[in-house]
PDB file of C-alpha atoms (C1' of nucleotides) in Angstrom:
ATOM      1  CA  UNK R  27     -26.859-204.868   0.145  1.00  0.00           C
ATOM      2  CA  UNK R  28     -24.993-208.133   0.171  1.00  0.00           C
ATOM      3  CA  UNK R  29     -22.552-208.292   3.023  1.00  0.00           C
ATOM      4  CA  UNK R  30     -22.460-211.090   5.581  1.00  0.00           C
ATOM      5  CA  UNK R  31     -25.845-210.363   7.232  1.00  0.00           C
ATOM      6  CA  UNK R  32     -27.603-209.987   3.881  1.00  0.00           C
ATOM      7  CA  UNK R  33     -26.167-213.218   2.548  1.00  0.00           C
ATOM      8  CA  UNK R  34     -27.293-214.893   5.765  1.00  0.00           C
ATOM      9  CA  UNK R  35     -30.834-213.825   4.866  1.00  0.00           C
ATOM     10  CA  UNK R  36     -30.381-215.297   1.377  1.00  0.00           C
ATOM     11  CA  UNK R  37     -29.185-218.519   2.962  1.00  0.00           C
ATOM     12  CA  UNK R  38     -32.471-218.797   4.890  1.00  0.00           C
ATOM     13  CA  UNK R  39     -34.256-218.248   1.596  1.00  0.00           C
ATOM     14  CA  UNK R  40     -32.198-220.960  -0.100  1.00  0.00           C
ATOM     15  CA  UNK R  41     -32.958-223.364   2.730  1.00  0.00           C
ATOM     16  CA  UNK R  42     -36.595-223.355   1.653  1.00  0.00           C
ATOM     17  CA  UNK R  43     -35.426-225.071  -1.519  1.00  0.00           C
ATOM     18  CA  UNK R  44     -33.433-227.852   0.142  1.00  0.00           C
ATOM     19  CA  UNK R  45     -34.162-231.505  -0.623  1.00  0.00           C
ATOM     20  CA  UNK R  46     -36.600-230.718  -3.420  1.00  0.00           C
ATOM     21  CA  UNK R  47     -35.860-232.190  -6.803  1.00  0.00           C
ATOM     22  CA  UNK R  48     -34.496-229.662  -9.289  1.00  0.00           C
ATOM     23  CA  UNK R  49     -36.577-229.628 -12.440  1.00  0.00           C
ATOM     24  CA  UNK R  50     -34.760-227.086 -14.540  1.00  0.00           C
ATOM     25  CA  UNK R  51     -32.410-224.129 -14.549  1.00  0.00           C
ATOM     26  CA  UNK R  52     -33.161-220.948 -16.468  1.00  0.00           C
ATOM     27  CA  UNK R  53     -30.492-218.415 -17.200  1.00  0.00           C
ATOM     28  CA  UNK R  54     -29.351-216.504 -20.251  1.00  0.00           C
ATOM     29  CA  UNK R  55     -25.724-216.668 -21.132  1.00  0.00           C
ATOM     30  CA  UNK R  56     -23.840-213.928 -19.278  1.00  0.00           C
ATOM     31  CA  UNK R  57     -20.574-213.155 -17.542  1.00  0.00           C
ATOM     32  CA  UNK R  58     -22.341-214.082 -14.327  1.00  0.00           C
ATOM     33  CA  UNK R  59     -22.515-217.753 -15.218  1.00  0.00           C
ATOM     34  CA  UNK R  60     -19.509-220.039 -15.297  1.00  0.00           C
ATOM     35  CA  UNK R  61     -21.323-222.465 -17.625  1.00  0.00           C
ATOM     36  CA  UNK R  62     -24.065-222.446 -20.231  1.00  0.00           C
ATOM     37  CA  UNK R  63     -27.674-223.075 -19.297  1.00  0.00           C
ATOM     38  CA  UNK R  64     -27.418-226.480 -20.934  1.00  0.00           C
ATOM     39  CA  UNK R  65     -24.346-227.453 -18.935  1.00  0.00           C
ATOM     40  CA  UNK R  66     -25.892-226.280 -15.692  1.00  0.00           C
ATOM     41  CA  UNK R  67     -28.984-228.322 -16.413  1.00  0.00           C
ATOM     42  CA  UNK R  68     -26.817-231.337 -17.098  1.00  0.00           C
ATOM     43  CA  UNK R  69     -25.187-230.831 -13.729  1.00  0.00           C
ATOM     44  CA  UNK R  70     -28.347-230.185 -11.694  1.00  0.00           C
ATOM     45  CA  UNK R  71     -31.402-231.765 -13.269  1.00  0.00           C
ATOM     46  CA  UNK R  72     -32.875-234.524 -11.145  1.00  0.00           C
ATOM     47  CA  UNK R  73     -30.647-233.660  -8.209  1.00  0.00           C
ATOM     48  CA  UNK R  74     -31.421-231.638  -5.070  1.00  0.00           C
ATOM     49  CA  UNK R  75     -29.639-229.101  -2.939  1.00  0.00           C
ATOM     50  CA  UNK R  76     -28.933-230.768   0.384  1.00  0.00           C
ATOM     51  CA  UNK R  77     -27.283-227.949   2.249  1.00  0.00           C
ATOM     52  CA  UNK R  78     -26.776-224.198   2.064  1.00  0.00           C
ATOM     53  CA  UNK R  79     -23.433-223.024   3.366  1.00  0.00           C
ATOM     54  CA  UNK R  80     -22.357-219.427   3.747  1.00  0.00           C
ATOM     55  CA  UNK R  81     -18.792-218.262   4.049  1.00  0.00           C
ATOM     56  CA  UNK R  82     -18.266-214.511   4.092  1.00  0.00           C
ATOM     57  CA  UNK R  83     -20.284-213.051   1.249  1.00  0.00           C
ATOM     58  CA  UNK R  84     -20.409-216.330  -0.670  1.00  0.00           C
ATOM     59  CA  UNK R  85     -23.245-218.825  -0.602  1.00  0.00           C
ATOM     60  CA  UNK R  86     -22.864-222.463  -1.626  1.00  0.00           C
ATOM     61  CA  UNK R  87     -25.795-224.650  -2.552  1.00  0.00           C
ATOM     62  CA  UNK R  88     -24.416-228.116  -2.078  1.00  0.00           C
ATOM     63  CA  UNK R  89     -25.773-230.948  -4.194  1.00  0.00           C
ATOM     64  CA  UNK R  90     -23.602-234.030  -3.814  1.00  0.00           C
ATOM     65  CA  UNK R  91     -20.903-232.813  -1.463  1.00  0.00           C
ATOM     66  CA  UNK R  92     -18.402-231.441  -2.366  1.00  0.00           C
ATOM     67  CA  UNK R  93     -20.197-230.506  -5.610  1.00  0.00           C
ATOM     68  CA  UNK R  94     -22.063-227.218  -5.343  1.00  0.00           C
ATOM     69  CA  UNK R  95     -23.381-224.076  -6.945  1.00  0.00           C
ATOM     70  CA  UNK R  96     -21.335-221.095  -5.728  1.00  0.00           C
ATOM     71  CA  UNK R  97     -22.938-217.671  -5.584  1.00  0.00           C
ATOM     72  CA  UNK R  98     -21.604-214.194  -5.019  1.00  0.00           C
ATOM     73  CA  UNK R  99     -23.999-211.253  -4.988  1.00  0.00           C
ATOM     74  CA  UNK R 100     -21.837-208.349  -6.090  1.00  0.00           C
ATOM     75  CA  UNK R 101     -23.309-205.004  -5.120  1.00  0.00           C
ATOM     76  CA  UNK R 102     -26.977-205.573  -5.852  1.00  0.00           C
ATOM     77  CA  UNK R 103     -27.647-209.312  -5.774  1.00  0.00           C
ATOM     78  CA  UNK R 104     -30.641-210.860  -4.002  1.00  0.00           C
ATOM     79  CA  UNK R 105     -31.927-214.426  -3.680  1.00  0.00           C
ATOM     80  CA  UNK R 106     -35.615-215.180  -3.270  1.00  0.00           C
ATOM     81  CA  UNK R 107     -37.811-218.260  -3.213  1.00  0.00           C
ATOM     82  CA  UNK R 108     -41.338-218.073  -4.568  1.00  0.00           C
ATOM     83  CA  UNK R 109     -44.132-220.056  -6.224  1.00  0.00           C
ATOM     84  CA  UNK R 110     -43.622-220.782  -9.891  1.00  0.00           C
ATOM     85  CA  UNK R 111     -46.991-219.374 -10.855  1.00  0.00           C
ATOM     86  CA  UNK R 112     -45.740-215.918  -9.948  1.00  0.00           C
ATOM     87  CA  UNK R 113     -43.578-214.090 -12.434  1.00  0.00           C
ATOM     88  CA  UNK R 114     -39.906-214.052 -11.576  1.00  0.00           C
ATOM     89  CA  UNK R 115     -39.101-210.756  -9.821  1.00  0.00           C
ATOM     90  CA  UNK R 116     -37.774-207.860 -11.944  1.00  0.00           C
ATOM     91  CA  UNK R 117     -34.055-208.132 -12.756  1.00  0.00           C
ATOM     92  CA  UNK R 118     -34.025-211.891 -12.235  1.00  0.00           C
ATOM     93  CA  UNK R 119     -30.925-213.173 -14.005  1.00  0.00           C
ATOM     94  CA  UNK R 120     -31.345-216.881 -13.407  1.00  0.00           C
ATOM     95  CA  UNK R 121     -33.697-219.276 -11.637  1.00  0.00           C
ATOM     96  CA  UNK R 122     -33.627-222.778 -10.227  1.00  0.00           C
ATOM     97  CA  UNK R 123     -37.065-224.346 -10.671  1.00  0.00           C
ATOM     98  CA  UNK R 124     -38.028-227.229  -8.427  1.00  0.00           C
ATOM     99  CA  UNK R 125     -40.487-230.072  -8.872  1.00  0.00           C
ATOM    100  CA  UNK R 126     -42.607-228.600  -6.066  1.00  0.00           C
ATOM    101  CA  UNK R 127     -43.609-225.728  -8.356  1.00  0.00           C
ATOM    102  CA  UNK R 128     -41.364-223.199  -6.689  1.00  0.00           C
ATOM    103  CA  UNK R 129     -38.334-221.317  -7.916  1.00  0.00           C
ATOM    104  CA  UNK R 130     -35.182-219.909  -6.368  1.00  0.00           C
ATOM    105  CA  UNK R 131     -34.396-216.643  -8.131  1.00  0.00           C
ATOM    106  CA  UNK R 132     -31.050-214.894  -8.359  1.00  0.00           C
ATOM    107  CA  UNK R 133     -31.787-211.199  -8.871  1.00  0.00           C
ATOM    108  CA  UNK R 134     -29.388-208.377  -9.648  1.00  0.00           C
ATOM    109  CA  UNK R 135     -29.753-204.926 -11.177  1.00  0.00           C
ATOM    110  CA  UNK R 136     -26.098-204.550 -11.948  1.00  0.00           C
ATOM    111  CA  UNK R 137     -24.641-207.796 -13.096  1.00  0.00           C
ATOM    112  CA  UNK R 138     -21.564-207.877 -10.936  1.00  0.00           C
ATOM    113  CA  UNK R 139     -22.105-211.189  -9.145  1.00  0.00           C
ATOM    114  CA  UNK R 140     -21.304-214.818  -9.895  1.00  0.00           C
ATOM    115  CA  UNK R 141     -23.238-218.044 -10.206  1.00  0.00           C
ATOM    116  CA  UNK R 142     -20.802-220.866 -10.761  1.00  0.00           C
ATOM    117  CA  UNK R 143     -20.622-224.625 -10.693  1.00  0.00           C
ATOM    118  CA  UNK R 144     -17.854-226.150  -8.661  1.00  0.00           C
ATOM    119  CA  UNK R 145     -16.937-229.785  -8.227  1.00  0.00           C
ATOM    120  CA  UNK R 146     -15.461-229.023  -4.816  1.00  0.00           C
ATOM    121  CA  UNK R 147     -16.572-226.003  -2.837  1.00  0.00           C
ATOM    122  CA  UNK R 148     -13.689-226.326  -0.373  1.00  0.00           C
ATOM    123  CA  UNK R 149     -11.319-226.060  -3.280  1.00  0.00           C
ATOM    124  CA  UNK R 150     -13.325-223.075  -4.573  1.00  0.00           C
ATOM    125  CA  UNK R 151     -12.865-221.391  -1.190  1.00  0.00           C
ATOM    126  CA  UNK R 152      -9.120-221.905  -1.369  1.00  0.00           C
ATOM    127  CA  UNK R 153      -8.818-220.740  -4.958  1.00  0.00           C
ATOM    128  CA  UNK R 154     -10.837-217.609  -4.334  1.00  0.00           C
ATOM    129  CA  UNK R 155      -8.968-216.903  -1.105  1.00  0.00           C
ATOM    130  CA  UNK R 156     -12.100-216.568   0.971  1.00  0.00           C
ATOM    131  CA  UNK R 157     -10.803-216.065   4.487  1.00  0.00           C
ATOM    132  CA  UNK R 158     -12.409-217.389   7.657  1.00  0.00           C
ATOM    133  CA  UNK R 159     -15.925-216.105   8.130  1.00  0.00           C
ATOM    134  CA  UNK R 160     -16.057-212.963  10.270  1.00  0.00           C
ATOM    135  CA  UNK R 161     -18.495-214.657  12.674  1.00  0.00           C
ATOM    136  CA  UNK R 162     -16.494-217.880  12.835  1.00  0.00           C
ATOM    137  CA  UNK R 163     -13.002-216.575  13.391  1.00  0.00           C
ATOM    138  CA  UNK R 164     -11.572-217.057  16.891  1.00  0.00           C
ATOM    139  CA  UNK R 165     -10.229-214.140  18.884  1.00  0.00           C
ATOM    140  CA  UNK R 166      -6.774-215.628  18.713  1.00  0.00           C
ATOM    141  CA  UNK R 167      -6.804-215.923  14.917  1.00  0.00           C
ATOM    142  CA  UNK R 168      -8.364-212.489  14.541  1.00  0.00           C
ATOM    143  CA  UNK R 169      -5.648-210.859  16.621  1.00  0.00           C
ATOM    144  CA  UNK R 170      -2.973-212.779  14.752  1.00  0.00           C
ATOM    145  CA  UNK R 171      -4.241-211.493  11.385  1.00  0.00           C
ATOM    146  CA  UNK R 172      -4.634-208.006  12.794  1.00  0.00           C
ATOM    147  CA  UNK R 173      -1.065-208.016  14.070  1.00  0.00           C
ATOM    148  CA  UNK R 174       0.207-209.161  10.677  1.00  0.00           C
ATOM    149  CA  UNK R 175      -1.576-206.300   8.937  1.00  0.00           C
ATOM    150  CA  UNK R 176       0.145-203.065   8.011  1.00  0.00           C
ATOM    151  CA  UNK R 177      -2.798-201.223   6.531  1.00  0.00           C
ATOM    152  CA  UNK R 178      -5.589-198.961   7.673  1.00  0.00           C
ATOM    153  CA  UNK R 179      -8.189-200.587   9.949  1.00  0.00           C
ATOM    154  CA  UNK R 180     -10.961-200.222   7.429  1.00  0.00           C
ATOM    155  CA  UNK R 181      -8.858-201.882   4.773  1.00  0.00           C
ATOM    156  CA  UNK R 182      -8.159-204.737   7.170  1.00  0.00           C
ATOM    157  CA  UNK R 183     -11.838-205.254   8.002  1.00  0.00           C
ATOM    158  CA  UNK R 184     -12.888-205.379   4.359  1.00  0.00           C
ATOM    159  CA  UNK R 185     -10.022-207.598   3.164  1.00  0.00           C
ATOM    160  CA  UNK R 186     -11.873-210.793   2.324  1.00  0.00           C
ATOM    161  CA  UNK R 187      -8.774-212.941   2.461  1.00  0.00           C
ATOM    162  CA  UNK R 188      -8.043-211.920   6.065  1.00  0.00           C
ATOM    163  CA  UNK R 189     -11.566-212.452   7.329  1.00  0.00           C
ATOM    164  CA  UNK R 190     -14.597-212.614   5.075  1.00  0.00           C
ATOM    165  CA  UNK R 191     -18.040-211.055   5.110  1.00  0.00           C
ATOM    166  CA  UNK R 192     -17.483-207.409   6.045  1.00  0.00           C
ATOM    167  CA  UNK R 193     -17.986-204.800   3.328  1.00  0.00           C
ATOM    168  CA  UNK R 194     -18.032-201.031   3.117  1.00  0.00           C
ATOM    169  CA  UNK R 195     -21.234-200.491   5.076  1.00  0.00           C
ATOM    170  CA  UNK R 196     -20.635-202.822   8.006  1.00  0.00           C
ATOM    171  CA  UNK R 197     -17.005-201.748   8.283  1.00  0.00           C
ATOM    172  CA  UNK R 198     -18.281-198.207   8.851  1.00  0.00           C
ATOM    173  CA  UNK R 199     -20.649-199.462  11.542  1.00  0.00           C
ATOM    174  CA  UNK R 200     -18.013-201.504  13.346  1.00  0.00           C
ATOM    175  CA  UNK R 201     -15.549-198.601  13.336  1.00  0.00           C
ATOM    176  CA  UNK R 202     -18.249-196.296  14.647  1.00  0.00           C
ATOM    177  CA  UNK R 203     -18.997-198.677  17.512  1.00  0.00           C
ATOM    178  CA  UNK R 204     -15.315-199.036  18.415  1.00  0.00           C
ATOM    179  CA  UNK R 205     -14.849-195.270  18.022  1.00  0.00           C
ATOM    180  CA  UNK R 206     -11.969-195.754  15.615  1.00  0.00           C
ATOM    181  CA  UNK R 207     -11.020-193.482  12.759  1.00  0.00           C
ATOM    182  CA  UNK R 208     -11.234-195.459   9.498  1.00  0.00           C
ATOM    183  CA  UNK R 209      -7.707-194.433   8.493  1.00  0.00           C
ATOM    184  CA  UNK R 210      -6.122-195.531  11.751  1.00  0.00           C
ATOM    185  CA  UNK R 211      -3.281-197.961  11.080  1.00  0.00           C
ATOM    186  CA  UNK R 212      -3.745-201.427  12.538  1.00  0.00           C
ATOM    187  CA  UNK R 213      -0.327-201.316  14.188  1.00  0.00           C
ATOM    188  CA  UNK R 214      -1.234-198.116  16.029  1.00  0.00           C
ATOM    189  CA  UNK R 215      -4.062-199.796  17.928  1.00  0.00           C
ATOM    190  CA  UNK R 216      -3.711-200.541  21.614  1.00  0.00           C
ATOM    191  CA  UNK R 217      -4.329-204.075  22.846  1.00  0.00           C
ATOM    192  CA  UNK R 218      -7.621-202.919  24.308  1.00  0.00           C
ATOM    193  CA  UNK R 219      -8.708-201.431  20.985  1.00  0.00           C
ATOM    194  CA  UNK R 220      -7.793-204.641  19.182  1.00  0.00           C
ATOM    195  CA  UNK R 221      -9.918-206.715  21.538  1.00  0.00           C
ATOM    196  CA  UNK R 222     -12.762-204.241  21.363  1.00  0.00           C
ATOM    197  CA  UNK R 223     -12.580-204.388  17.561  1.00  0.00           C
ATOM    198  CA  UNK R 224     -13.005-208.156  17.667  1.00  0.00           C
ATOM    199  CA  UNK R 225     -15.936-207.884  20.074  1.00  0.00           C
ATOM    200  CA  UNK R 226     -17.709-205.298  17.938  1.00  0.00           C
ATOM    201  CA  UNK R 227     -17.185-207.224  14.711  1.00  0.00           C
ATOM    202  CA  UNK R 228     -19.196-209.996  16.351  1.00  0.00           C
ATOM    203  CA  UNK R 229     -21.711-207.775  18.063  1.00  0.00           C
ATOM    204  CA  UNK R 230     -22.536-205.667  15.001  1.00  0.00           C
ATOM    205  CA  UNK R 231     -22.792-208.651  12.661  1.00  0.00           C
ATOM    206  CA  UNK R 232     -24.834-210.727  15.121  1.00  0.00           C
ATOM    207  CA  UNK R 233     -27.223-207.851  15.683  1.00  0.00           C
ATOM    208  CA  UNK R 234     -27.619-207.332  11.942  1.00  0.00           C
ATOM    209  CA  UNK R 235     -28.281-211.048  11.394  1.00  0.00           C
ATOM    210  CA  UNK R 236     -30.869-211.005  14.204  1.00  0.00           C
ATOM    211  CA  UNK R 237     -32.597-208.046  12.573  1.00  0.00           C
ATOM    212  CA  UNK R 238     -32.470-209.804   9.193  1.00  0.00           C
ATOM    213  CA  UNK R 239     -30.158-207.114   7.823  1.00  0.00           C
ATOM    214  CA  UNK R 240     -33.070-204.688   7.911  1.00  0.00           C
ATOM    215  CA  UNK R 241     -31.617-201.273   8.733  1.00  0.00           C
ATOM    216  CA  UNK R 242     -35.004-200.035   9.919  1.00  0.00           C
ATOM    217  CA  UNK R 243     -34.863-202.548  12.784  1.00  0.00           C
ATOM    218  CA  UNK R 244     -31.352-201.630  13.909  1.00  0.00           C
ATOM    219  CA  UNK R 245     -30.737-200.213  17.400  1.00  0.00           C
ATOM    220  CA  UNK R 246     -30.774-196.453  17.814  1.00  0.00           C
ATOM    221  CA  UNK R 247     -27.106-196.278  18.677  1.00  0.00           C
ATOM    222  CA  UNK R 248     -26.167-197.682  15.250  1.00  0.00           C
ATOM    223  CA  UNK R 249     -24.670-195.506  12.552  1.00  0.00           C
ATOM    224  CA  UNK R 250     -26.221-197.328   9.581  1.00  0.00           C
ATOM    225  CA  UNK R 251     -29.723-195.811   9.782  1.00  0.00           C
ATOM    226  CA  UNK R 252     -28.161-192.335   9.512  1.00  0.00           C
ATOM    227  CA  UNK R 253     -25.179-193.217   7.344  1.00  0.00           C
ATOM    228  CA  UNK R 254     -25.331-190.104   5.196  1.00  0.00           C
ATOM    229  CA  UNK R 255     -23.413-186.853   4.955  1.00  0.00           C
ATOM    230  CA  UNK R 256     -24.792-184.173   7.292  1.00  0.00           C
ATOM    231  CA  UNK R 257     -26.937-186.535   9.378  1.00  0.00           C
ATOM    232  CA  UNK R 258     -26.606-186.379  13.150  1.00  0.00           C
ATOM    233  CA  UNK R 259     -24.246-188.718  14.961  1.00  0.00           C
ATOM    234  CA  UNK R 260     -26.399-190.975  17.200  1.00  0.00           C
ATOM    235  CA  UNK R 261     -23.868-190.502  19.981  1.00  0.00           C
ATOM    236  CA  UNK R 262     -22.855-186.819  20.011  1.00  0.00           C
ATOM    237  CA  UNK R 263     -25.359-185.318  17.550  1.00  0.00           C
ATOM    238  CA  UNK R 264     -22.639-183.647  15.511  1.00  0.00           C
ATOM    239  CA  UNK R 265     -22.590-183.931  11.763  1.00  0.00           C
ATOM    240  CA  UNK R 266     -21.611-187.195  10.009  1.00  0.00           C
ATOM    241  CA  UNK R 267     -18.811-186.696   7.520  1.00  0.00           C
ATOM    242  CA  UNK R 268     -17.754-188.358   4.319  1.00  0.00           C
ATOM    243  CA  UNK R 269     -14.253-189.730   3.841  1.00  0.00           C
ATOM    244  CA  UNK R 270     -12.535-191.743   1.125  1.00  0.00           C
ATOM    245  CA  UNK R 271     -10.687-194.779   2.451  1.00  0.00           C
ATOM    246  CA  UNK R 272      -9.229-197.683   0.494  1.00  0.00           C
ATOM    247  CA  UNK R 273     -11.115-196.748  -2.620  1.00  0.00           C
ATOM    248  CA  UNK R 274     -14.550-196.501  -1.058  1.00  0.00           C
ATOM    249  CA  UNK R 275     -16.679-193.762   0.425  1.00  0.00           C
ATOM    250  CA  UNK R 276     -16.976-194.034   4.158  1.00  0.00           C
ATOM    251  CA  UNK R 277     -19.092-192.150   6.671  1.00  0.00           C
ATOM    252  CA  UNK R 278     -17.982-191.431  10.199  1.00  0.00           C
ATOM    253  CA  UNK R 279     -18.217-189.006  13.087  1.00  0.00           C
ATOM    254  CA  UNK R 280     -15.167-186.791  13.278  1.00  0.00           C
ATOM    255  CA  UNK R 281     -15.795-186.090  16.932  1.00  0.00           C
ATOM    256  CA  UNK R 282     -16.353-189.654  18.163  1.00  0.00           C
ATOM    257  CA  UNK R 283     -13.864-191.400  15.872  1.00  0.00           C
ATOM    258  CA  UNK R 284     -10.642-189.506  16.337  1.00  0.00           C
ATOM    259  CA  UNK R 285      -7.395-190.624  14.742  1.00  0.00           C
ATOM    260  CA  UNK R 286      -4.710-191.659  17.200  1.00  0.00           C
TER     261      UNK R 286
ATOM    262  C1'  DC B  20     -27.069-184.931 -17.521  1.00  0.00           C
ATOM    263  C1'  DA B  21     -23.538-186.116 -14.021  1.00  0.00           C
ATOM    264  C1'  DT B  22     -22.546-188.731 -10.116  1.00  0.00           C
ATOM    265  C1'  DA B  23     -22.499-192.337  -6.767  1.00  0.00           C
ATOM    266  C1'  DA B  24     -23.687-196.952  -5.436  1.00  0.00           C
ATOM    267  C1'  DT B  25     -23.593-202.428  -0.434  1.00  0.00           C
ATOM    268  C1'  DG B  26     -18.021-205.635  -4.675  1.00  0.00           C
ATOM    269  C1'  DT B  27     -13.873-207.600  -6.838  1.00  0.00           C
ATOM    270  C1'  DT B  28      -9.999-207.568  -9.874  1.00  0.00           C
ATOM    271  C1'  DT B  29      -6.186-205.639 -12.066  1.00  0.00           C
ATOM    272  C1'  DA B  30      -2.678-202.344 -13.170  1.00  0.00           C
ATOM    273  C1'  DA B  31       0.617-198.999 -11.691  1.00  0.00           C
ATOM    274  C1'  DG B  32       3.311-196.327  -8.490  1.00  0.00           C
ATOM    275  C1'  DA B  33       5.579-195.754  -3.868  1.00  0.00           C
TER     276       DA B  33
ATOM    277  C1'  DG O   8       6.874-208.494  -1.692  1.00  0.00           C
ATOM    278  C1'  DT O   9       3.690-204.894   0.685  1.00  0.00           C
ATOM    279  C1'  DC O  10       0.626-201.185   0.639  1.00  0.00           C
ATOM    280  C1'  DT O  11      -2.173-197.604  -1.734  1.00  0.00           C
ATOM    281  C1'  DT O  12      -4.743-195.553  -5.356  1.00  0.00           C
ATOM    282  C1'  DA O  13      -7.400-195.527  -9.668  1.00  0.00           C
ATOM    283  C1'  DA O  14      -9.863-197.605 -13.048  1.00  0.00           C
ATOM    284  C1'  DA O  15     -12.660-201.102 -14.998  1.00  0.00           C
ATOM    285  C1'  DC O  16     -16.624-203.996 -14.870  1.00  0.00           C
ATOM    286  C1'  DA O  17     -22.615-203.263 -15.791  1.00  0.00           C
ATOM    287  C1'  DT O  18     -26.391-200.751 -14.682  1.00  0.00           C
ATOM    288  C1'  DT O  19     -29.682-198.120 -12.019  1.00  0.00           C
ATOM    289  C1'  DA O  20     -31.142-194.414  -8.869  1.00  0.00           C
ATOM    290  C1'  DT O  21     -30.834-189.711  -7.537  1.00  0.00           C
TER     291       DT O  21
END
DNA sequence: CATAATGTTTAAGA
DNA sequence: GTCTTAAACATTAT
């Protein structure tokens, strides 16, 4: 789930918890957490989150800027805000309880994410090499990075240090919209294709954010609702095929997305 | 029971 | 140093 549009949804959820005093943090010791529950409480108790900031797939809950809680959602992470009287959702790994009797819950079935304290989130961004957000990057910078790349387009799109926020699923969608084969080399692209790639990165991500990352609400010409082997291509109705690119399984239409 | 899954990191080979 | 693959991580869903 958690690529840029999903994390944008979590950001909206986190914003419900802004400027409310933090009462306590609950979270069992795990690889997810950078500190112990006690330490996190020492850091947060009595304070409030004043801003939620998303960069790529990361979300920062900023307390006293630049101090923040940094979150990454791995493959299955979710963030929800709900009344304290309700039980935390299944697979909740840690929770921030507020004085207003609500809690912000970090949920994950597989524990591949991160919840970390940082004294400076800008520094955290540098250390973790989180590139410019895919919706923030200018055309000029995008083309510059693209021209520096020597890999396959899909690899380029999902490289978080080049531009951040695009994962396996949205890369497939963007490539489908641009009609590019996922294994096409970046240096083989024409200038027109490069520009079109930039435009579709924005268009696909903006659409997904508008639809709250809910695949059921996506336009009919999108690949994602039928992103499965043997489904019909929304454009030519031929069969969607599976392909392995840069270590991940991709889905594409062999007819519409021809290699160059 | 075996396999794949929205992510990242690390090791190894070209 | 660059690029690519494979495996590891932890766990569930099919």
